[in-house]
Short mmCIF file of C-alpha atoms and ligand atoms in Angstrom, two decimals:
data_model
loop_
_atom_site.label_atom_id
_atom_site.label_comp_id
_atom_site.label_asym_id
_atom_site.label_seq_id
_atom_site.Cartn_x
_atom_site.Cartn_y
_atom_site.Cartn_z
CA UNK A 1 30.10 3.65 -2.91
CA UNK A 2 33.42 2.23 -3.26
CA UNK A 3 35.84 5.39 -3.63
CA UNK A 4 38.65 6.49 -5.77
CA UNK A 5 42.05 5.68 -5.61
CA UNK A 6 44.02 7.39 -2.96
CA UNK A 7 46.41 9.00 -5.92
CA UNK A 8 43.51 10.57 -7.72
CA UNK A 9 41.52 12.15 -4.30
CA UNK A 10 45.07 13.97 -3.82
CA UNK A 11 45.27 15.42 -7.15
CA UNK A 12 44.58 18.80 -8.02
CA UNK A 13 42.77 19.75 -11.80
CA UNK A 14 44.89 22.00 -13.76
CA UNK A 15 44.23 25.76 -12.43
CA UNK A 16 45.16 27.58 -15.82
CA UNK A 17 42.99 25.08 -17.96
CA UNK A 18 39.98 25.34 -15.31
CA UNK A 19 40.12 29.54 -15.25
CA UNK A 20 40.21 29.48 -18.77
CA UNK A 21 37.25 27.36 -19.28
CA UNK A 22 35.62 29.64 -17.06
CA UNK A 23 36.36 32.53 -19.01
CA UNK A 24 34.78 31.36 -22.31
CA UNK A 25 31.78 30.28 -20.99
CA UNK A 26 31.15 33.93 -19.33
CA UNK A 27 32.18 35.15 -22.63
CA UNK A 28 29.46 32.49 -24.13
CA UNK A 29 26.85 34.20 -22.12
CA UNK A 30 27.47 37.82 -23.38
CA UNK A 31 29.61 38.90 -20.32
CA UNK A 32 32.26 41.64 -22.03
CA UNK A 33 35.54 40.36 -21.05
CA UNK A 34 38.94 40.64 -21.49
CA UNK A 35 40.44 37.17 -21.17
CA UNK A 36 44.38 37.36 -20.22
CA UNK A 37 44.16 33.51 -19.29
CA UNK A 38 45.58 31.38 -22.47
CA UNK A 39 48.48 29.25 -22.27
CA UNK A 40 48.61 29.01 -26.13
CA UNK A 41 49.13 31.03 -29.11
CA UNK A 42 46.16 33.01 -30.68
CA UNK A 43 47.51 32.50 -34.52
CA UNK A 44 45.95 29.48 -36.08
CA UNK A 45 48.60 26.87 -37.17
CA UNK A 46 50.56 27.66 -40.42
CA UNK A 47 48.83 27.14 -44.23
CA UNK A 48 52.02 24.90 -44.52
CA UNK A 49 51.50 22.69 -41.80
CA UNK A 50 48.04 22.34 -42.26
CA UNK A 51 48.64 21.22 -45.89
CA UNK A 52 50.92 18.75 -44.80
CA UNK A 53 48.03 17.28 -42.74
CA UNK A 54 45.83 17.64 -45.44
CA UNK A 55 48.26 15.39 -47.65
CA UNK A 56 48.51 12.55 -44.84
CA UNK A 57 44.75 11.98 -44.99
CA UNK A 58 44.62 11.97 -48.82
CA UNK A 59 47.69 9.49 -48.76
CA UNK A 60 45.74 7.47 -46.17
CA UNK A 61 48.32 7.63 -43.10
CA UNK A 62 45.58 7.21 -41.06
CA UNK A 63 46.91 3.82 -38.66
CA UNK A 64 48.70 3.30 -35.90
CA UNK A 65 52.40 4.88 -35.23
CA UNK A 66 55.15 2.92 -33.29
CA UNK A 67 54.93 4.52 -29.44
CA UNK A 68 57.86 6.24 -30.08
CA UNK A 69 56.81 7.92 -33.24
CA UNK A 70 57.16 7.60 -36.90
CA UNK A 71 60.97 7.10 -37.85
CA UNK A 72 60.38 9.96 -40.40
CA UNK A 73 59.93 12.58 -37.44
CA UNK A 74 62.56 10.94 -35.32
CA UNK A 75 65.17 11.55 -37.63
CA UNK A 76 64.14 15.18 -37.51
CA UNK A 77 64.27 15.41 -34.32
CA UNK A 78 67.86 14.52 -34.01
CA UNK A 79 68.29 16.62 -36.41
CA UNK A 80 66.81 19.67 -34.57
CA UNK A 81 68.32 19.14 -31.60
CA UNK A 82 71.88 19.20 -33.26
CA UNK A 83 71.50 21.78 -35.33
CA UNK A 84 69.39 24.40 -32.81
CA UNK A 85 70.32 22.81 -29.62
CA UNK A 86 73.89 21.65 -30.10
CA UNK A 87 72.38 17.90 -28.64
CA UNK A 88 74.19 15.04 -30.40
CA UNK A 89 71.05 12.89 -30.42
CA UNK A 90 70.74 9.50 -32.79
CA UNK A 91 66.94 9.19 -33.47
CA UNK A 92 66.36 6.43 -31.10
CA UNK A 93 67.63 8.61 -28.42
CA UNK A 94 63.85 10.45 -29.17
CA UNK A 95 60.86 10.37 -28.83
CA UNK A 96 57.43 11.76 -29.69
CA UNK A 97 54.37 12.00 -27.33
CA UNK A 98 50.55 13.23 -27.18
CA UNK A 99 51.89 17.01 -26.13
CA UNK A 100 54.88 17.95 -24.31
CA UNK A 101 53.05 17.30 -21.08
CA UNK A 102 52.71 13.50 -22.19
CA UNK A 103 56.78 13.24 -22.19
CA UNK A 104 56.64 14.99 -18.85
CA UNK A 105 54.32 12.52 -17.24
CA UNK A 106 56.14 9.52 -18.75
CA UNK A 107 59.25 10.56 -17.24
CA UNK A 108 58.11 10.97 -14.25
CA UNK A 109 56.73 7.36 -13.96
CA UNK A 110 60.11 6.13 -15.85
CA UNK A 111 62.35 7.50 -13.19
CA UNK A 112 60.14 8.13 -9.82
CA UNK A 113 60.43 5.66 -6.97
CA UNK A 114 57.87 6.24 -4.09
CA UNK A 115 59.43 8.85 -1.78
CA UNK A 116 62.12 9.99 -4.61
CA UNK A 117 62.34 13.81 -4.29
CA UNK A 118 62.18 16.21 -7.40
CA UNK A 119 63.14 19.64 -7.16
CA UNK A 120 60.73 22.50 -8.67
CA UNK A 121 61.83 25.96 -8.82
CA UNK A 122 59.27 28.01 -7.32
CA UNK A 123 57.07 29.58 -9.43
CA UNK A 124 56.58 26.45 -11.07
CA UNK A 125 54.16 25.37 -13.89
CA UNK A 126 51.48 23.78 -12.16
CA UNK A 127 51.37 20.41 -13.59
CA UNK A 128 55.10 19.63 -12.37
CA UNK A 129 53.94 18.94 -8.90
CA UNK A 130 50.67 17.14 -9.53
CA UNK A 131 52.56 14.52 -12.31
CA UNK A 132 55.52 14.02 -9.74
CA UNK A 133 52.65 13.08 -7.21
CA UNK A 134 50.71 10.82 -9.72
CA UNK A 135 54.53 9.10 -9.61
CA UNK A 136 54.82 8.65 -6.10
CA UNK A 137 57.70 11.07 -6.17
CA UNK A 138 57.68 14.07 -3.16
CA UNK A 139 58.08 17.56 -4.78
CA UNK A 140 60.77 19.27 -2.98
CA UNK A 141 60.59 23.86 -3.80
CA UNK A 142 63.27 26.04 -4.13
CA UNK A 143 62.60 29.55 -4.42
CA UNK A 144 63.47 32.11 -7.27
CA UNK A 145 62.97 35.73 -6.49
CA UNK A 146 61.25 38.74 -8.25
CA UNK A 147 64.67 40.59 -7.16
CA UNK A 148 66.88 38.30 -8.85
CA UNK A 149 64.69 38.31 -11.81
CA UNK A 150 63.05 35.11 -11.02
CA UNK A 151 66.66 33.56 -12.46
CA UNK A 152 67.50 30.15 -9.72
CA UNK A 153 70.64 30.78 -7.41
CA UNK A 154 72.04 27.38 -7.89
CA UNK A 155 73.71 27.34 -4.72
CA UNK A 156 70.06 27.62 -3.32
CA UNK A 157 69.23 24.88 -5.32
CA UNK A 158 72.61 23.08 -4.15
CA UNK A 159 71.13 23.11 -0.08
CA UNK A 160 67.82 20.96 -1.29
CA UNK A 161 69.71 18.26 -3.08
CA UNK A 162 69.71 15.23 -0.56
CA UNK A 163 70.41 11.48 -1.05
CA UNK A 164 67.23 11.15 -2.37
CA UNK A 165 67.24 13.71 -4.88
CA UNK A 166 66.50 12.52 -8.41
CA UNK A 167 65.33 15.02 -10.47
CA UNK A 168 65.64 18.77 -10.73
CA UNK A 169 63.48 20.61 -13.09
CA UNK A 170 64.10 23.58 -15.04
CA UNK A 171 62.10 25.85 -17.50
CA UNK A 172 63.60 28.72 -19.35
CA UNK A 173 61.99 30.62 -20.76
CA UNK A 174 60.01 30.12 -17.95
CA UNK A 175 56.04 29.91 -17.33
CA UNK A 176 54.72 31.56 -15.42
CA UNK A 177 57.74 34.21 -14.59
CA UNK A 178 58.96 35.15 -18.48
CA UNK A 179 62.70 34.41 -17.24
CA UNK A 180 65.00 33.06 -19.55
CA UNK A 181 68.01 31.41 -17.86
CA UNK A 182 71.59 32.78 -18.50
CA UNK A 183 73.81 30.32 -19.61
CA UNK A 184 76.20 29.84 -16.74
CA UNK A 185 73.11 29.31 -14.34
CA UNK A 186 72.22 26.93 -16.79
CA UNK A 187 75.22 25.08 -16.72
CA UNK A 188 76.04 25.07 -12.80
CA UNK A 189 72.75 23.47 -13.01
CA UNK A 190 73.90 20.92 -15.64
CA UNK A 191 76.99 20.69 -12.77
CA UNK A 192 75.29 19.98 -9.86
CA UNK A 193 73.31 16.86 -11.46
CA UNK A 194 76.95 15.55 -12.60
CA UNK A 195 78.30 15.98 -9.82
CA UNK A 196 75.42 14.49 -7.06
CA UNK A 197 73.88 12.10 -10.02
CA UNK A 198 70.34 13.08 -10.87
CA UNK A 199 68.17 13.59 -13.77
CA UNK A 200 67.84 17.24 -15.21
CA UNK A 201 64.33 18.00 -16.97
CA UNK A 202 64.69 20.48 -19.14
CA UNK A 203 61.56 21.86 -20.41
CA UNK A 204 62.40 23.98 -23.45
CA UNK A 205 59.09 24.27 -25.02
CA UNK A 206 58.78 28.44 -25.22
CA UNK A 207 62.64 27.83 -26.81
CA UNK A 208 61.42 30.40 -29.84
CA UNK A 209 59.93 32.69 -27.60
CA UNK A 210 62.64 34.67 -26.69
CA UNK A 211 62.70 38.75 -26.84
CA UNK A 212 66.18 39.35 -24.93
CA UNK A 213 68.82 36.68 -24.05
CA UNK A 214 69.38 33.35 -26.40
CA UNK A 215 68.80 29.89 -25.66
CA UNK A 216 70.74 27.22 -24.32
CA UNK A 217 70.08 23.42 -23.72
CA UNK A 218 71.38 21.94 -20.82
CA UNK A 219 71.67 18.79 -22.21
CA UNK A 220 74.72 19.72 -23.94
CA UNK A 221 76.69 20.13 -20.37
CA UNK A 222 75.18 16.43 -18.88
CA UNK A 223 74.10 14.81 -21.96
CA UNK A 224 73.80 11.66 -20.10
CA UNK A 225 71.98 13.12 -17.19
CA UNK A 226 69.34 15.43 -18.91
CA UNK A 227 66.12 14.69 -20.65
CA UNK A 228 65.38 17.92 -22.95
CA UNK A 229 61.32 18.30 -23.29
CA UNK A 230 60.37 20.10 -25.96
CA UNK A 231 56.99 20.54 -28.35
CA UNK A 232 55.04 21.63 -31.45
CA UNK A 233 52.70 23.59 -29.69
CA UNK A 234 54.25 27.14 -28.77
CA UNK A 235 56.46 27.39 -31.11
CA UNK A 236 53.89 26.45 -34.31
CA UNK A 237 50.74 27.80 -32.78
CA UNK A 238 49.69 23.61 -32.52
CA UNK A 239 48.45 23.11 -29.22
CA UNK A 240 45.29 21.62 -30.50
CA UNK A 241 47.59 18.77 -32.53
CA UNK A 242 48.64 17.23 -28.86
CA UNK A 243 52.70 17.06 -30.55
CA UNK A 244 55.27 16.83 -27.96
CA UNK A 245 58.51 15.23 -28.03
CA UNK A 246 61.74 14.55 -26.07
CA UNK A 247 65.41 13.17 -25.92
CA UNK A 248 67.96 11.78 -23.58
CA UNK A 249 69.59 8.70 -22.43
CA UNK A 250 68.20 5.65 -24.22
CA UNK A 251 66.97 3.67 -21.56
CA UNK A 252 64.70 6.42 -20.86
CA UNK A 253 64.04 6.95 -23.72
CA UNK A 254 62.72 3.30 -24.21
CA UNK A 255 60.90 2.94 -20.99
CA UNK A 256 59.19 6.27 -21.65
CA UNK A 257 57.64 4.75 -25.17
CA UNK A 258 56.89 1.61 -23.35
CA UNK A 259 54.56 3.39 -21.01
CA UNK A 260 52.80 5.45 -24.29
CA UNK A 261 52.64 1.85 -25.51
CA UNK A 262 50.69 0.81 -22.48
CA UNK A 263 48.37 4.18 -22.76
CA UNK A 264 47.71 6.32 -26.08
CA UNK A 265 49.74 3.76 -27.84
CA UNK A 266 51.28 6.49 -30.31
CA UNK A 267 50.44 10.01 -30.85
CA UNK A 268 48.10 10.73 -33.53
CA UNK A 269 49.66 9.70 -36.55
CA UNK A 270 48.20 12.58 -38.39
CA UNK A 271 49.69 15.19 -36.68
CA UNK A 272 52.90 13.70 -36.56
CA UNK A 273 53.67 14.42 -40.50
CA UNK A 274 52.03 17.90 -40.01
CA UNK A 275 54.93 18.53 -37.01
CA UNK A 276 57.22 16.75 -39.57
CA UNK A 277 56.63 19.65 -41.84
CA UNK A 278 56.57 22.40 -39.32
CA UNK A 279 60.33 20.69 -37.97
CA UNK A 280 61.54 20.53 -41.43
CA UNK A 281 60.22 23.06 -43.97
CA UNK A 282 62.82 25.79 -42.11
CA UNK A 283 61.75 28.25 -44.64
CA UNK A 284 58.13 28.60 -43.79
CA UNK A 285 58.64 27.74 -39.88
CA UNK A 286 61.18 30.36 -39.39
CA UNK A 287 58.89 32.67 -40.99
CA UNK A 288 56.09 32.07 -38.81
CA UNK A 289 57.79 32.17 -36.07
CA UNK A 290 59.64 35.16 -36.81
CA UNK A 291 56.27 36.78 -37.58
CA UNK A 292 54.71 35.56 -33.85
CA UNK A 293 57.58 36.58 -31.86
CA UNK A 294 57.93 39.84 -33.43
CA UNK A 295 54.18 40.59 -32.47
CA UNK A 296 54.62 39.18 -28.88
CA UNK A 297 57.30 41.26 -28.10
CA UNK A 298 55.23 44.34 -29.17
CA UNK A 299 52.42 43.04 -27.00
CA UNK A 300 54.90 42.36 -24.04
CA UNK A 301 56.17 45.93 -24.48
CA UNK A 302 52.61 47.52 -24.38
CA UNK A 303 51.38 45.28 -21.11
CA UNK A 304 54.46 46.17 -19.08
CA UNK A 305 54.24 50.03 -20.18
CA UNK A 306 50.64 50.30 -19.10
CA UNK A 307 50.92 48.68 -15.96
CA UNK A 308 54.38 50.60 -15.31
CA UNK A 309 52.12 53.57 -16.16
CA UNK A 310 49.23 53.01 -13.76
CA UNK A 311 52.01 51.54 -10.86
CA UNK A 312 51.49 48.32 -11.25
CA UNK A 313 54.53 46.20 -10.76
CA UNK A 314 55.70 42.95 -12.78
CA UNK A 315 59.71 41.98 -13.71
CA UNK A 316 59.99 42.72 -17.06
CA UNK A 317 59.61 38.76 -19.19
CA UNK A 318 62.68 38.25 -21.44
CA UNK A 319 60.75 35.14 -23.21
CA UNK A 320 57.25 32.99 -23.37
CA UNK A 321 54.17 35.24 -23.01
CA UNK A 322 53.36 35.77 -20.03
CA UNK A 323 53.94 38.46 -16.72
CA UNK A 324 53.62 37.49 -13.76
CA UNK A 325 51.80 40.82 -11.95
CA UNK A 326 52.41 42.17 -8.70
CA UNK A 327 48.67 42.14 -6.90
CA UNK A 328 49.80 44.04 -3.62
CA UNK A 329 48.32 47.50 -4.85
CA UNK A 330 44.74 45.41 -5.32
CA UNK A 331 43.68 43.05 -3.23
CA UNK A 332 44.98 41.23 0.35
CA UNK A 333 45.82 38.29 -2.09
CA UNK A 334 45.74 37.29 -5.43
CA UNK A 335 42.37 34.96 -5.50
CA UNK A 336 41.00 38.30 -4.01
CA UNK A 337 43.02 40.27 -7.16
CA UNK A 338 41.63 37.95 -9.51
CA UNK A 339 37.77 38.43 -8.52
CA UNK A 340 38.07 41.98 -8.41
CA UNK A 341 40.00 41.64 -12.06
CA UNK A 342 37.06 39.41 -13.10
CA UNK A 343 34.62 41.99 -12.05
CA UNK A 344 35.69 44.71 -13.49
CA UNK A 345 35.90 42.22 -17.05
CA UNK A 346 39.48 40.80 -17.35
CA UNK A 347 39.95 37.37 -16.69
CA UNK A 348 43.52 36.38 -15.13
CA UNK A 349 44.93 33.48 -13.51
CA UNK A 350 45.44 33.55 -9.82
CA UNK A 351 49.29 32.53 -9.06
CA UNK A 352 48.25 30.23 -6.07
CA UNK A 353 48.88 26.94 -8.01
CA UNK A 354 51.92 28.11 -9.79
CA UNK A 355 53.17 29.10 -5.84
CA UNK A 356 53.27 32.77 -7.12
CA UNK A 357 51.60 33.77 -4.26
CA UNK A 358 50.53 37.58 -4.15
CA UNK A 359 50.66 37.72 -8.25
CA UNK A 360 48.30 37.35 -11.08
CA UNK A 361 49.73 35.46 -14.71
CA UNK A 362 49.08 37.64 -17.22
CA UNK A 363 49.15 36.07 -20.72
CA UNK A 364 49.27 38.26 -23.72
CA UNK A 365 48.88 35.90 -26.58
CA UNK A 366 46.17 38.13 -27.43
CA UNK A 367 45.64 40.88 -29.74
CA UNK A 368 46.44 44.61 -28.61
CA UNK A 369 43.02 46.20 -28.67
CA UNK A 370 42.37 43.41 -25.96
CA UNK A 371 45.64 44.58 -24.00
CA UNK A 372 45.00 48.25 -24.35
CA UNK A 373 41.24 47.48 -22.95
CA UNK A 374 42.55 44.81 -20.22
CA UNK A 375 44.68 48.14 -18.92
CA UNK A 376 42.11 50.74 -18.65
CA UNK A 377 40.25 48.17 -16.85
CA UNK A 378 43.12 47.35 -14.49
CA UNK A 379 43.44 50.98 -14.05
CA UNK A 380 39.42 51.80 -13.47
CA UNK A 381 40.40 48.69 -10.43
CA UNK A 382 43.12 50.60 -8.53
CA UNK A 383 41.21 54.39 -8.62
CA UNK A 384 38.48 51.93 -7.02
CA UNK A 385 40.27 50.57 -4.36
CA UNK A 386 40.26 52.39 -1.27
CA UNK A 387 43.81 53.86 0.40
C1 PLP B 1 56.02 24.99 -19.15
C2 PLP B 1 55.19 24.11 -19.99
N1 PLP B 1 55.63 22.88 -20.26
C3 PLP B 1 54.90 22.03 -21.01
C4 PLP B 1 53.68 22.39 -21.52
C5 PLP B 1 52.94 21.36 -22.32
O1 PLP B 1 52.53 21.72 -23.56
P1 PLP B 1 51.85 20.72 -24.58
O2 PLP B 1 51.42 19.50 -23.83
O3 PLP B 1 50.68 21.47 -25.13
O4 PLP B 1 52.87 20.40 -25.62
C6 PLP B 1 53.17 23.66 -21.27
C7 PLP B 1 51.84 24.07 -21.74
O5 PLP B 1 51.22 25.00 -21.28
C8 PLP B 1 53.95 24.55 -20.48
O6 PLP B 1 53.54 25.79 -20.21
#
């Protein structure tokens, strides 16, 4: 049997999309559980949006897109990230892509050399390391710390930058920690790529998810040095529409469309006028988003109460919707934690692949009977566990 390509037998399937597809299909065969594993929203997409996508199919926009995405959306975009990100971006400075994990990967194939290093603050999203792989680039960690928050010390960050440094990565607010960068880290970040000449990634896609703390793009300190990732799919409840989108330097830009050119060709035209709606009809977005924050910060609230309540420990999230939990008190490690979560009917993702070791990702983009239930399970766990 002839075998598979040396790049593919190294890469690893996506953790969080694997436990999760575990989880439904217990839940398929009747097994009463709590699932805490979702990377996305639990609100269906807004009656707005939806219309819009209604109206593209009855006006038959049903072809093709250019790769970089229909001007109409483009234009927004700029638009967005001047007016909520303080980017001065013309519209062929962006670009749209099948999810923001399609910008990610194109990036990484636009700017990676074989052996070009990319630094990942650890805990990291899990697909960062596997996409700079797929690139030939060498994934290079740098810690942050449950004691500091999980907030980067950027003179940490400063001792891994080496002559072959090309990209650092940041993501606030942050999966899987919660943390939402302060500005000044932010921008000493922004610094140190001026200053040694590398790429920043900046993945702002839980952007609207913040509870304490505000926002602030990176991009605006190196705009010449940053590509700002962003997407419809947190902040719209659209992860299903596959809407992601991006800006920077041109030449990125361009060579990141010529590679969707090469592969999906466009994103679905569709759901481009649908995220055209949701980017543009401020009156019924902001709504909706006011409305989904307001009831995550609630759930946040309740999750780190509870497990404050039954001594379980997890840094309090200022943004996205998730906690990253503190499995010391149940298990020698957190695969272990997970099982014995599992058993006992709560379904959580193990932080191995995120390089949370000894914690659990708790997401609560689920409803609070499901939170308050989750709890007294997590709490039936530790009276089990012997001292
Ligand atoms: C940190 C982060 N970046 C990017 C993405 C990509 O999102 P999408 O491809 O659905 O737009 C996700 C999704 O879980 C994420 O958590």
């Amino acid at each position: 049997m002839r075998s598979l390509s040396q790049r593919v037998r190294a890469l690893k399937p996506s953790a969080t999309v694997a436990v999760n597809a575990k989880a439904l299909e217990l839940r398929r065969k009747g097994v009463d559980l709590v699932a805490l594993t979702a990377g996305e929203p639990d609100f269906d997409t807004p009656e707005h949006v939806k219309e819009a996508a209604r109206r593209a199919l009855a006006q038959g926009k049903t072809k093709y897109a250019p790769p970089a995405g229909i001007p109409e959306l483009r234009e927004a975009l700029a638009e967005k990230f001047r007016r909520e990100n303080g980017l001065e971006v013309t519209p062929e400075e962006t670009l749209v892509t099948v999810g923001g994990k399609q910008a990610l990967f194109n990036l990484f194939q636009a700017l990676l050399d074989p052996g070009d290093e990319v630094i990942l603050l650890r805990p990291y999203w899990v697909s960062y390391p596997e996409m700079v792989r797929l690139a030939g680039g060498v994934p290079v960690e740098v810690e942050t710390l449950p004691e500091e928050g999980f907030v980067p010390d950027p003179e940490r960050v400063k001792r891994a930058i080496t002559g072959r440094t090309k990209v650092l990565v940041v993501n606030s607010p942050n999966n899987p920690t919660g943390a939402v960068y302060p500005e000044e880290v932010l921008k000493a970040l922004a610094e140190l790529a001026l200053e040694h000449d590398f790429y920043l990634v900046s993945d702002e896609i839980y952007e609207h998810l913040i509870y304490e703390g505000v926002h602030f793009s990176p991009g605006r300190v190196a705009p010449e040095h940053t590509l700002t990732v962003n997407g419809a799919a947190k902040a719209f409840a659209m992860t299903g529409w596959r809407i992601g989108y991006a800006c920077g330097p041109k030449a990125v830009i361009r060579a990141m469309a010529d590679i969707s050119s090469q592969s999906t060709t466009s994103p679905d035209t569709i759901a481009q006028w649908a995220a055209l709606e949701a980017l543009t009809n401020l009156e019924a977005s902001r709504a909706f988003v006011e409305m989904a924050r307001e009831a995550y910060r609630r759930r946040r609230d309740l999750l780190l109460e509870g497990l404050h309540r039954i001594g379980l420990r997890a840094v309090r999230p200022s943004g996205a919707f998730y906690v990253l939990m503190d499995t010391s008190p149940l298990a020698a490690d957190e695969v272990k934690a997970a099982e014995r979560l599992l058993q006992a009917g709560v379904a959580v993702v193990p932080g191995t692949d995120f390089a949370a070791f000894g914690h659990v990702r708790l997401s609560y983009a689920t409803g609070e009977e499901n939170l308050r239930k989750a709890l007294e399970r997590f709490a039936r766990v530790l009276e089990a566990r012997p001292q």
